[in-house]
Short mmCIF file of C-alpha atoms and ligand atoms in Angstrom, two decimals:
data_model
loop_
_atom_site.label_atom_id
_atom_site.label_comp_id
_atom_site.label_asym_id
_atom_site.label_seq_id
_atom_site.Cartn_x
_atom_site.Cartn_y
_atom_site.Cartn_z
CA UNK A 1 6.64 14.49 30.84
CA UNK A 2 3.39 13.04 29.51
CA UNK A 3 -0.02 14.44 30.36
CA UNK A 4 -2.71 11.80 30.01
CA UNK A 5 -6.13 13.44 29.64
CA UNK A 6 -9.32 11.89 30.95
CA UNK A 7 -11.38 9.89 28.47
CA UNK A 8 -14.13 12.49 28.66
CA UNK A 9 -11.84 15.55 28.61
CA UNK A 10 -13.31 18.30 26.46
CA UNK A 11 -11.46 20.08 23.67
CA UNK A 12 -11.52 23.28 25.74
CA UNK A 13 -9.88 21.51 28.71
CA UNK A 14 -7.20 20.03 26.45
CA UNK A 15 -6.47 23.40 24.88
CA UNK A 16 -6.19 25.03 28.30
CA UNK A 17 -3.60 22.49 29.42
CA UNK A 18 -1.66 22.94 26.15
CA UNK A 19 -1.75 26.73 26.57
CA UNK A 20 -0.35 26.64 30.09
CA UNK A 21 2.46 24.30 29.03
CA UNK A 22 3.34 26.49 26.06
CA UNK A 23 3.30 29.50 28.38
CA UNK A 24 5.82 27.69 30.58
CA UNK A 25 8.11 27.50 27.54
CA UNK A 26 7.51 23.87 26.63
CA UNK A 27 6.86 22.20 23.25
CA UNK A 28 3.69 20.12 23.26
CA UNK A 29 3.11 17.17 20.93
CA UNK A 30 -0.45 15.98 20.92
CA UNK A 31 -1.38 12.37 20.30
CA UNK A 32 -5.09 11.75 19.89
CA UNK A 33 -5.65 8.08 20.65
CA UNK A 34 -8.83 6.04 20.28
CA UNK A 35 -9.84 6.61 23.90
CA UNK A 36 -7.71 9.42 25.21
CA UNK A 37 -5.59 12.36 24.25
CA UNK A 38 -2.01 12.27 25.45
CA UNK A 39 0.27 15.31 25.47
CA UNK A 40 4.02 14.80 25.13
CA UNK A 41 5.77 17.70 26.78
CA UNK A 42 9.40 18.39 25.90
CA UNK A 43 11.79 21.26 26.37
CA UNK A 44 14.59 22.54 28.51
CA UNK A 45 12.38 24.28 31.07
CA UNK A 46 10.98 22.81 34.27
CA UNK A 47 7.23 22.61 34.78
CA UNK A 48 5.52 21.88 38.05
CA UNK A 49 3.74 18.62 37.30
CA UNK A 50 1.61 18.96 40.46
CA UNK A 51 0.02 22.11 39.05
CA UNK A 52 -0.77 20.41 35.75
CA UNK A 53 -2.16 17.30 37.42
CA UNK A 54 -4.92 19.28 39.16
CA UNK A 55 -6.15 20.99 36.00
CA UNK A 56 -9.61 20.06 34.73
CA UNK A 57 -9.65 17.08 32.40
CA UNK A 58 -6.22 15.79 33.41
CA UNK A 59 -6.15 12.09 34.32
CA UNK A 60 -2.48 11.82 35.29
CA UNK A 61 0.95 13.28 34.68
CA UNK A 62 3.74 10.80 34.05
CA UNK A 63 7.46 11.39 34.04
CA UNK A 64 9.11 9.65 31.10
CA UNK A 65 12.27 8.22 32.54
CA UNK A 66 13.82 7.45 29.14
CA UNK A 67 15.88 10.26 27.59
CA UNK A 68 13.78 10.03 24.43
CA UNK A 69 10.21 11.14 24.97
CA UNK A 70 8.18 11.31 21.76
CA UNK A 71 9.67 8.04 20.54
CA UNK A 72 8.70 6.21 23.73
CA UNK A 73 5.73 3.91 24.28
CA UNK A 74 4.84 5.81 27.42
CA UNK A 75 3.96 8.79 25.24
CA UNK A 76 2.09 6.72 22.66
CA UNK A 77 1.05 3.24 23.82
CA UNK A 78 -0.41 2.17 20.46
CA UNK A 79 1.96 1.44 17.59
CA UNK A 80 2.49 4.04 14.89
CA UNK A 81 1.42 3.10 11.38
CA UNK A 82 3.18 5.01 8.62
CA UNK A 83 0.75 5.34 5.74
CA UNK A 84 1.79 5.98 2.13
CA UNK A 85 -1.40 5.72 0.08
CA UNK A 86 -2.37 2.04 0.31
CA UNK A 87 0.91 0.93 1.91
CA UNK A 88 0.83 0.77 5.72
CA UNK A 89 4.06 0.19 7.60
CA UNK A 90 3.45 -0.90 11.17
CA UNK A 91 0.05 -2.51 10.56
CA UNK A 92 -0.74 -6.22 10.31
CA UNK A 93 0.94 -6.61 6.95
CA UNK A 94 4.71 -7.10 6.75
CA UNK A 95 5.89 -4.67 4.07
CA UNK A 96 8.82 -5.62 1.88
CA UNK A 97 11.08 -3.06 0.23
CA UNK A 98 13.49 -4.48 -2.33
CA UNK A 99 15.74 -3.44 -5.16
CA UNK A 100 19.35 -2.78 -5.97
CA UNK A 101 21.87 -1.22 -3.62
CA UNK A 102 22.45 1.49 -6.26
CA UNK A 103 20.69 2.51 -9.44
CA UNK A 104 23.17 1.75 -12.24
CA UNK A 105 21.41 1.47 -15.59
CA UNK A 106 17.89 1.76 -16.93
CA UNK A 107 17.84 -1.94 -17.72
CA UNK A 108 19.12 -2.96 -14.28
CA UNK A 109 16.57 -0.81 -12.45
CA UNK A 110 13.59 -1.84 -14.61
CA UNK A 111 14.39 -5.56 -14.65
CA UNK A 112 14.93 -5.63 -10.91
CA UNK A 113 11.79 -3.58 -10.20
CA UNK A 114 9.69 -5.96 -12.31
CA UNK A 115 11.13 -8.96 -10.47
CA UNK A 116 10.59 -7.63 -6.95
CA UNK A 117 7.07 -6.50 -7.79
CA UNK A 118 6.22 -9.92 -9.15
CA UNK A 119 7.49 -11.53 -5.95
CA UNK A 120 5.32 -9.27 -3.76
CA UNK A 121 7.45 -6.26 -2.74
CA UNK A 122 5.52 -3.03 -2.20
CA UNK A 123 8.39 -0.56 -2.22
CA UNK A 124 11.36 -0.25 -4.55
CA UNK A 125 14.70 0.54 -2.93
CA UNK A 126 17.74 1.97 -4.70
CA UNK A 127 20.46 4.47 -3.94
CA UNK A 128 21.34 7.43 -6.13
CA UNK A 129 23.63 9.08 -3.58
CA UNK A 130 25.84 6.42 -2.04
CA UNK A 131 27.79 6.71 1.22
CA UNK A 132 30.74 4.52 0.23
CA UNK A 133 33.54 3.68 2.65
CA UNK A 134 36.08 4.51 -0.05
CA UNK A 135 36.03 7.78 -2.02
CA UNK A 136 37.17 5.78 -5.07
CA UNK A 137 34.11 3.48 -5.09
CA UNK A 138 31.02 4.17 -7.21
CA UNK A 139 29.24 7.13 -5.63
CA UNK A 140 25.84 6.82 -7.35
CA UNK A 141 24.18 8.42 -10.37
CA UNK A 142 22.53 11.33 -8.54
CA UNK A 143 19.41 12.76 -10.20
CA UNK A 144 19.68 10.50 -13.26
CA UNK A 145 19.49 7.52 -10.90
CA UNK A 146 16.48 8.98 -9.10
CA UNK A 147 14.70 9.47 -12.43
CA UNK A 148 15.30 5.85 -13.42
CA UNK A 149 14.08 4.61 -10.05
CA UNK A 150 10.93 6.74 -10.15
CA UNK A 151 10.03 5.62 -13.66
CA UNK A 152 10.54 1.98 -12.73
CA UNK A 153 8.53 2.37 -9.51
CA UNK A 154 5.67 4.01 -11.38
CA UNK A 155 5.75 1.39 -14.14
CA UNK A 156 5.21 -1.31 -11.51
CA UNK A 157 3.02 0.52 -9.02
CA UNK A 158 5.69 0.50 -6.32
CA UNK A 159 6.55 3.19 -3.77
CA UNK A 160 10.16 4.38 -3.75
CA UNK A 161 12.78 4.77 -1.02
CA UNK A 162 16.23 6.28 -1.56
CA UNK A 163 19.02 7.53 0.66
CA UNK A 164 19.57 11.16 1.60
CA UNK A 165 23.08 11.97 2.82
CA UNK A 166 22.96 15.71 3.11
CA UNK A 167 20.48 18.54 3.65
CA UNK A 168 21.21 19.95 0.20
CA UNK A 169 19.93 16.72 -1.45
CA UNK A 170 16.58 16.77 0.34
CA UNK A 171 14.61 18.84 -2.14
CA UNK A 172 15.76 16.78 -5.10
CA UNK A 173 15.14 13.44 -3.41
CA UNK A 174 11.71 14.57 -2.21
CA UNK A 175 10.78 15.27 -5.83
CA UNK A 176 11.21 11.60 -6.76
CA UNK A 177 10.87 9.48 -3.61
CA UNK A 178 8.15 8.50 -1.17
CA UNK A 179 10.47 7.74 1.77
CA UNK A 180 13.79 9.27 2.77
CA UNK A 181 16.38 6.70 3.85
CA UNK A 182 18.93 7.84 6.41
CA UNK A 183 21.90 5.50 6.29
CA UNK A 184 23.81 3.99 9.18
CA UNK A 185 26.65 6.48 8.69
CA UNK A 186 24.29 9.42 9.07
CA UNK A 187 22.31 8.28 12.09
CA UNK A 188 24.13 10.90 14.12
CA UNK A 189 24.04 13.67 11.51
CA UNK A 190 21.88 15.81 13.75
CA UNK A 191 21.64 18.72 11.32
CA UNK A 192 20.16 16.37 8.72
CA UNK A 193 17.82 14.76 11.26
CA UNK A 194 16.54 18.16 12.41
CA UNK A 195 15.80 19.17 8.83
CA UNK A 196 14.01 15.86 8.17
CA UNK A 197 11.84 16.74 11.17
CA UNK A 198 10.36 19.49 9.01
CA UNK A 199 9.92 17.28 5.95
CA UNK A 200 6.52 16.07 4.81
CA UNK A 201 7.67 12.56 3.94
CA UNK A 202 8.37 9.48 6.03
CA UNK A 203 11.94 8.79 7.10
CA UNK A 204 13.52 5.34 7.44
CA UNK A 205 16.24 5.74 10.04
CA UNK A 206 18.91 3.06 10.01
CA UNK A 207 20.74 2.15 13.18
CA UNK A 208 24.31 3.46 13.28
CA UNK A 209 27.16 0.99 12.96
CA UNK A 210 28.05 1.26 16.66
CA UNK A 211 24.94 2.86 18.07
CA UNK A 212 23.10 1.60 21.11
CA UNK A 213 19.34 1.29 20.85
CA UNK A 214 19.01 4.29 23.15
CA UNK A 215 21.20 6.44 20.88
CA UNK A 216 19.18 5.28 17.88
CA UNK A 217 15.88 6.23 19.55
CA UNK A 218 17.36 9.61 20.48
CA UNK A 219 18.15 10.15 16.80
CA UNK A 220 14.53 9.32 15.98
CA UNK A 221 13.56 11.87 18.62
CA UNK A 222 15.30 14.62 16.62
CA UNK A 223 12.97 13.93 13.67
CA UNK A 224 9.85 13.58 15.84
CA UNK A 225 10.65 16.76 17.77
CA UNK A 226 10.59 18.69 14.50
CA UNK A 227 6.99 17.57 13.90
CA UNK A 228 7.50 14.67 11.49
CA UNK A 229 5.76 11.68 13.10
CA UNK A 230 6.45 9.26 10.26
CA UNK A 231 9.66 7.63 11.38
CA UNK A 232 10.45 3.99 10.58
CA UNK A 233 13.41 2.41 12.35
CA UNK A 234 15.69 -0.04 10.53
CA UNK A 235 18.01 -2.59 12.14
CA UNK A 236 20.84 -3.30 9.67
CA UNK A 237 23.44 -4.97 11.85
CA UNK A 238 26.07 -3.49 14.12
CA UNK A 239 29.83 -3.79 14.38
CA UNK A 240 31.03 -6.34 16.90
CA UNK A 241 34.17 -8.45 17.34
CA UNK A 242 32.68 -11.03 14.96
CA UNK A 243 34.11 -11.00 11.44
CA UNK A 244 32.32 -13.99 9.87
CA UNK A 245 29.52 -11.72 8.64
CA UNK A 246 29.79 -8.12 7.43
CA UNK A 247 27.88 -6.94 10.50
CA UNK A 248 26.23 -8.68 13.42
CA UNK A 249 22.50 -8.60 12.84
CA UNK A 250 20.96 -7.71 16.20
CA UNK A 251 17.74 -9.70 16.16
CA UNK A 252 16.97 -8.72 19.76
CA UNK A 253 16.77 -5.08 18.70
CA UNK A 254 13.36 -5.93 17.20
CA UNK A 255 11.57 -6.95 20.42
CA UNK A 256 13.54 -4.35 22.42
CA UNK A 257 12.40 -1.53 20.12
CA UNK A 258 8.84 -2.89 20.13
CA UNK A 259 8.84 -2.67 23.91
CA UNK A 260 10.43 0.77 24.22
CA UNK A 261 8.91 2.56 21.26
CA UNK A 262 5.72 2.87 19.22
CA UNK A 263 7.65 3.35 15.97
CA UNK A 264 7.58 0.64 13.31
CA UNK A 265 10.80 -1.30 12.82
CA UNK A 266 12.01 -2.98 9.66
CA UNK A 267 15.01 -5.23 9.19
CA UNK A 268 17.79 -5.05 6.61
CA UNK A 269 19.23 -8.57 6.45
CA UNK A 270 21.35 -7.69 3.39
CA UNK A 271 23.69 -5.31 5.21
CA UNK A 272 23.37 -7.47 8.31
CA UNK A 273 24.75 -10.58 6.60
CA UNK A 274 26.87 -9.05 3.83
CA UNK A 275 26.51 -12.25 1.82
CA UNK A 276 23.57 -13.40 -0.21
CA UNK A 277 23.62 -17.00 0.99
CA UNK A 278 22.64 -15.81 4.49
CA UNK A 279 20.13 -13.10 3.73
CA UNK A 280 17.06 -15.36 3.62
CA UNK A 281 17.82 -16.91 7.01
CA UNK A 282 18.07 -13.49 8.68
CA UNK A 283 14.99 -12.21 6.86
CA UNK A 284 12.92 -15.16 8.04
CA UNK A 285 14.16 -14.70 11.60
CA UNK A 286 13.38 -10.97 11.52
CA UNK A 287 9.79 -11.56 10.44
CA UNK A 288 9.39 -14.25 13.11
CA UNK A 289 10.79 -11.80 15.69
CA UNK A 290 8.12 -9.24 14.85
CA UNK A 291 9.65 -6.90 12.27
CA UNK A 292 7.10 -4.71 10.51
CA UNK A 293 8.94 -4.99 7.25
CA UNK A 294 12.13 -5.85 5.42
CA UNK A 295 14.47 -3.94 3.14
CA UNK A 296 16.42 -6.29 0.90
CA UNK A 297 18.99 -5.82 -1.84
CA UNK A 298 18.07 -7.61 -5.08
CA UNK A 299 19.93 -7.20 -8.39
CA UNK A 300 19.21 -8.65 -11.82
CA UNK A 301 22.93 -9.41 -12.23
CA UNK A 302 24.50 -9.20 -8.75
CA UNK A 303 27.89 -10.53 -9.83
CA UNK A 304 28.37 -7.36 -11.86
CA UNK A 305 26.80 -4.90 -9.40
CA UNK A 306 28.64 -1.62 -8.81
CA UNK A 307 27.94 -1.81 -5.08
CA UNK A 308 27.11 -4.56 -2.58
CA UNK A 309 26.93 -7.33 -5.20
CA UNK A 310 27.96 -10.08 -2.76
CA UNK A 311 24.95 -9.44 -0.55
CA UNK A 312 22.44 -8.78 -3.35
CA UNK A 313 20.01 -11.62 -4.00
CA UNK A 314 19.23 -13.01 -7.42
CA UNK A 315 15.54 -12.40 -8.23
CA UNK A 316 14.86 -16.14 -8.02
CA UNK A 317 16.24 -16.27 -4.46
CA UNK A 318 14.12 -13.30 -3.44
CA UNK A 319 11.05 -14.89 -4.97
CA UNK A 320 11.61 -18.03 -2.96
CA UNK A 321 12.16 -16.05 0.24
CA UNK A 322 8.86 -14.24 -0.27
CA UNK A 323 7.09 -17.58 -0.62
CA UNK A 324 8.63 -18.71 2.67
CA UNK A 325 7.64 -15.49 4.40
CA UNK A 326 4.06 -16.09 3.31
CA UNK A 327 4.15 -19.18 5.52
CA UNK A 328 5.97 -17.56 8.47
CA UNK A 329 3.97 -14.32 8.71
CA UNK A 330 0.55 -15.93 9.40
CA UNK A 331 2.12 -18.10 12.11
CA UNK A 332 2.63 -14.93 14.18
CA UNK A 333 -0.62 -13.25 13.22
CA UNK A 334 0.77 -11.15 10.37
CA UNK A 335 0.11 -11.13 6.66
CA UNK A 336 2.45 -10.43 3.77
CA UNK A 337 1.58 -9.40 0.24
CA UNK A 338 -2.11 -10.22 0.19
CA UNK A 339 -2.57 -10.00 -3.55
CA UNK A 340 -2.03 -13.16 -5.52
CA UNK A 341 1.36 -12.97 -7.18
CA UNK A 342 2.30 -14.31 -10.59
CA UNK A 343 3.32 -17.96 -10.75
CA UNK A 344 6.83 -18.50 -9.50
CA UNK A 345 9.54 -20.32 -11.36
CA UNK A 346 11.61 -21.84 -8.58
CA UNK A 347 11.70 -25.40 -7.43
CA UNK A 348 13.10 -27.01 -4.33
C1 PEP B 401 22.29 0.88 1.69
O1 PEP B 401 21.12 0.70 2.07
O2 PEP B 401 22.71 0.57 0.55
C2 PEP B 401 23.27 1.39 2.68
C3 PEP B 401 24.31 2.12 2.33
O3 PEP B 401 22.97 0.98 3.93
P1 PEP B 401 23.66 1.29 5.36
O4 PEP B 401 23.45 2.75 5.59
O5 PEP B 401 22.86 0.43 6.29
O6 PEP B 401 25.09 0.88 5.28
MN1 MN B 402 23.97 -1.37 0.00
#
């Protein structure tokens, strides 16, 4: 249920409504918009909406028909902007996160960070704890990897995102990173999601390999219900009958999520395509479809990468893609990397 307060509702009236809902055993999430305050009411109890609707200062009481409440646009009509210092995800600017699939060596991380920064990325990506399909594949460098990534991010004035797979890694990852990444395989790890609801850092929640958009938004709801409002959704492709690409990148998820939810959505064309010769096409399409950002795998030497080499772009390819996105973004009223970037070395 959503309680929409009148534009002129006083603080005392709002507090009275909140108090009576809390008394009825409900959790109340307050969203203070430009014009009105909206109260998202969740919980297992039943409240008589007729009684609430006649309270002073209440404009209307709406039933949210979707199973997710706090993630829905009915609760919060204006889009959420996740702010990390000067980086705003969900605003006019399309934010690009880029870097290797996994941190491997100091040289790899630093060279790649320098390249993505030069091309206009704002956030460095890189895994230190890797959810690999095979237990025999490279599992990541753990804290050593996080240290390398943080140093490289700081050296190039980039924010840092890295994957958290388990509750017991949260404290360590929080020490080094600006955004927690929840991978596709953990989208339904509800214990982890609940704990991230109490974290003080933004969470990028990837769509599960076979999750519907509704299931994905319900997973976001776990984090929001814990009080962490900074959730970024990430479409990374889903499993279908098609085998030509690693996953089927669901481009329609972008406008669908924009309609259903206020949360920002970014696209991961690397895992969507699974091959580097198709990443740029999907990235361009995602920006044109309204994605708030991209997360892209780039490696200084992808042919020797310890994970996801086939889908990792060479820095020169990434650089060219960024130049193309600078043409596409303004066509749909967005910007991308406003600062002038260093001269690029590619040619047509
Ligand atoms: C990754 O970002 O490297 C990763 C493991 O992604 P996903 O969870 O989408 O498979
Ligand atoms: Mn990867």
